[in-house]
Amino acid sequence: MAGVPTGVVAAGGLVGGYGVARWTKRRPLGGVVLAAAGVAAARGWKERGGAGTAAALSGLYVAAFAGSHPLAKKIGAWPAVAAVAGGVALASWAAADRRAG
């Protein structure tokens, strides 16, 4: 996974977690996808940016997940998930991935 941008992993976890939960109708299964991607991304963030970067981006990841719920009531579920996933991917690139070269 060393060559995969952490932003892709994190965004994939948000999108994939929602997709799995929606299509299987099993929210805990979506949570497993979300958590697994979050752990993988956090490892990459720590490796590329240090513990502080990993902590900040992990907090953002959790906040994005939580924030997607009220946002979905305003703009719809998939647009909300896409918006927060894009935000996390951008923040990941800026804080960790662009330095990884």
PDB file of C-alpha atoms in Angstrom:
ATOM      1  CA  MET A   1       0.000   0.000   0.000  1.00  0.00           C
ATOM      2  CA  ALA A   2       3.032   2.262   0.128  1.00  0.00           C
ATOM      3  CA  GLY A   3       2.317   3.676  -3.325  1.00  0.00           C
ATOM      4  CA  VAL A   4      -1.397   4.347  -2.804  1.00  0.00           C
ATOM      5  CA  PRO A   5      -2.200   7.936  -1.808  1.00  0.00           C
ATOM      6  CA  THR A   6      -3.766   8.094   1.646  1.00  0.00           C
ATOM      7  CA  GLY A   7      -6.424  10.427   0.278  1.00  0.00           C
ATOM      8  CA  VAL A   8      -7.626   7.662  -2.023  1.00  0.00           C
ATOM      9  CA  VAL A   9      -7.752   5.194   0.875  1.00  0.00           C
ATOM     10  CA  ALA A  10      -9.671   7.598   3.119  1.00  0.00           C
ATOM     11  CA  ALA A  11     -12.104   8.722   0.427  1.00  0.00           C
ATOM     12  CA  GLY A  12     -12.585   5.103  -0.593  1.00  0.00           C
ATOM     13  CA  GLY A  13     -13.416   4.229   2.995  1.00  0.00           C
ATOM     14  CA  LEU A  14     -16.089   6.891   3.225  1.00  0.00           C
ATOM     15  CA  VAL A  15     -17.641   6.049  -0.138  1.00  0.00           C
ATOM     16  CA  GLY A  16     -17.175   2.303   0.250  1.00  0.00           C
ATOM     17  CA  GLY A  17     -18.492   2.236   3.796  1.00  0.00           C
ATOM     18  CA  TYR A  18     -21.643   4.057   2.778  1.00  0.00           C
ATOM     19  CA  GLY A  19     -22.079   1.923  -0.334  1.00  0.00           C
ATOM     20  CA  VAL A  20     -21.690  -1.353   1.544  1.00  0.00           C
ATOM     21  CA  ALA A  21     -24.091  -0.231   4.277  1.00  0.00           C
ATOM     22  CA  ARG A  22     -26.653   0.887   1.740  1.00  0.00           C
ATOM     23  CA  TRP A  23     -26.487  -2.074  -0.610  1.00  0.00           C
ATOM     24  CA  THR A  24     -26.293  -4.797   2.013  1.00  0.00           C
ATOM     25  CA  LYS A  25     -28.717  -3.010   4.351  1.00  0.00           C
ATOM     26  CA  ARG A  26     -26.254  -3.863   7.142  1.00  0.00           C
ATOM     27  CA  ARG A  27     -24.853  -0.717   8.674  1.00  0.00           C
ATOM     28  CA  PRO A  28     -22.308  -2.566  10.817  1.00  0.00           C
ATOM     29  CA  LEU A  29     -20.782  -4.059   7.677  1.00  0.00           C
ATOM     30  CA  GLY A  30     -20.374  -0.570   6.243  1.00  0.00           C
ATOM     31  CA  GLY A  31     -18.794   0.430   9.536  1.00  0.00           C
ATOM     32  CA  VAL A  32     -16.221  -2.330   9.142  1.00  0.00           C
ATOM     33  CA  VAL A  33     -15.253  -0.945   5.724  1.00  0.00           C
ATOM     34  CA  LEU A  34     -15.136   2.602   7.100  1.00  0.00           C
ATOM     35  CA  ALA A  35     -12.990   1.565  10.074  1.00  0.00           C
ATOM     36  CA  ALA A  36     -10.587  -0.606   8.075  1.00  0.00           C
ATOM     37  CA  ALA A  37      -9.923   2.171   5.580  1.00  0.00           C
ATOM     38  CA  GLY A  38      -9.554   4.675   8.413  1.00  0.00           C
ATOM     39  CA  VAL A  39      -6.917   2.537  10.123  1.00  0.00           C
ATOM     40  CA  ALA A  40      -5.047   2.016   6.850  1.00  0.00           C
ATOM     41  CA  ALA A  41      -5.162   5.728   6.057  1.00  0.00           C
ATOM     42  CA  ALA A  42      -4.018   6.663   9.573  1.00  0.00           C
ATOM     43  CA  ARG A  43      -0.989   4.419   9.228  1.00  0.00           C
ATOM     44  CA  GLY A  44      -0.127   6.143   5.980  1.00  0.00           C
ATOM     45  CA  TRP A  45      -0.690   9.586   7.482  1.00  0.00           C
ATOM     46  CA  LYS A  46       1.635   8.764  10.367  1.00  0.00           C
ATOM     47  CA  GLU A  47       4.292   7.388   8.036  1.00  0.00           C
ATOM     48  CA  ARG A  48       4.125  10.380   5.694  1.00  0.00           C
ATOM     49  CA  GLY A  49       3.389  13.243   8.054  1.00  0.00           C
ATOM     50  CA  GLY A  50       3.997  12.120  11.621  1.00  0.00           C
ATOM     51  CA  ALA A  51       1.770  11.472  14.600  1.00  0.00           C
ATOM     52  CA  GLY A  52       0.279  14.977  14.693  1.00  0.00           C
ATOM     53  CA  THR A  53      -0.760  14.818  11.062  1.00  0.00           C
ATOM     54  CA  ALA A  54      -2.232  11.365  11.599  1.00  0.00           C
ATOM     55  CA  ALA A  55      -4.217  12.548  14.612  1.00  0.00           C
ATOM     56  CA  ALA A  56      -5.543  15.630  12.824  1.00  0.00           C
ATOM     57  CA  LEU A  57      -6.532  13.765   9.678  1.00  0.00           C
ATOM     58  CA  SER A  58      -8.074  10.919  11.684  1.00  0.00           C
ATOM     59  CA  GLY A  59     -10.195  13.493  13.494  1.00  0.00           C
ATOM     60  CA  LEU A  60     -11.192  14.979  10.160  1.00  0.00           C
ATOM     61  CA  TYR A  61     -12.105  11.508   8.851  1.00  0.00           C
ATOM     62  CA  VAL A  62     -14.427  10.888  11.809  1.00  0.00           C
ATOM     63  CA  ALA A  63     -15.875  14.404  11.557  1.00  0.00           C
ATOM     64  CA  ALA A  64     -16.481  13.917   7.828  1.00  0.00           C
ATOM     65  CA  PHE A  65     -18.360  10.693   8.508  1.00  0.00           C
ATOM     66  CA  ALA A  66     -20.467  12.354  11.201  1.00  0.00           C
ATOM     67  CA  GLY A  67     -20.979  15.509   9.150  1.00  0.00           C
ATOM     68  CA  SER A  68     -22.165  13.610   6.111  1.00  0.00           C
ATOM     69  CA  HIS A  69     -25.364  12.659   7.952  1.00  0.00           C
ATOM     70  CA  PRO A  70     -26.822  16.152   8.455  1.00  0.00           C
ATOM     71  CA  LEU A  71     -25.433  17.243   5.096  1.00  0.00           C
ATOM     72  CA  ALA A  72     -27.319  14.351   3.448  1.00  0.00           C
ATOM     73  CA  LYS A  73     -30.591  15.824   4.691  1.00  0.00           C
ATOM     74  CA  LYS A  74     -29.828  18.996   2.758  1.00  0.00           C
ATOM     75  CA  ILE A  75     -28.249  17.735  -0.479  1.00  0.00           C
ATOM     76  CA  GLY A  76     -28.895  13.984  -0.590  1.00  0.00           C
ATOM     77  CA  ALA A  77     -26.908  10.993   0.604  1.00  0.00           C
ATOM     78  CA  TRP A  78     -24.550  10.347  -2.306  1.00  0.00           C
ATOM     79  CA  PRO A  79     -23.724  14.033  -2.877  1.00  0.00           C
ATOM     80  CA  ALA A  80     -22.980  14.399   0.842  1.00  0.00           C
ATOM     81  CA  VAL A  81     -20.707  11.358   0.873  1.00  0.00           C
ATOM     82  CA  ALA A  82     -18.938  12.589  -2.258  1.00  0.00           C
ATOM     83  CA  ALA A  83     -18.450  16.045  -0.743  1.00  0.00           C
ATOM     84  CA  VAL A  84     -16.942  14.837   2.517  1.00  0.00           C
ATOM     85  CA  ALA A  85     -14.830  12.208   0.750  1.00  0.00           C
ATOM     86  CA  GLY A  86     -13.461  14.897  -1.549  1.00  0.00           C
ATOM     87  CA  GLY A  87     -12.679  17.134   1.383  1.00  0.00           C
ATOM     88  CA  VAL A  88     -10.817  14.397   3.221  1.00  0.00           C
ATOM     89  CA  ALA A  89      -8.920  13.433   0.068  1.00  0.00           C
ATOM     90  CA  LEU A  90      -7.865  17.043  -0.489  1.00  0.00           C
ATOM     91  CA  ALA A  91      -6.769  17.486   3.123  1.00  0.00           C
ATOM     92  CA  SER A  92      -4.851  14.193   2.959  1.00  0.00           C
ATOM     93  CA  TRP A  93      -3.042  15.307  -0.148  1.00  0.00           C
ATOM     94  CA  ALA A  94      -2.175  18.688   1.336  1.00  0.00           C
ATOM     95  CA  ALA A  95      -1.004  17.337   4.701  1.00  0.00           C
ATOM     96  CA  ALA A  96       0.643  14.044   3.764  1.00  0.00           C
ATOM     97  CA  ASP A  97       0.490  12.791   0.185  1.00  0.00           C
ATOM     98  CA  ARG A  98       2.108  15.678  -1.674  1.00  0.00           C
ATOM     99  CA  ARG A  99       5.269  15.195   0.394  1.00  0.00           C
ATOM    100  CA  ALA A 100       5.399  11.479  -0.341  1.00  0.00           C
ATOM    101  CA  GLY A 101       6.403  12.215  -3.929  1.00  0.00           C
TER     102      GLY A 101
END
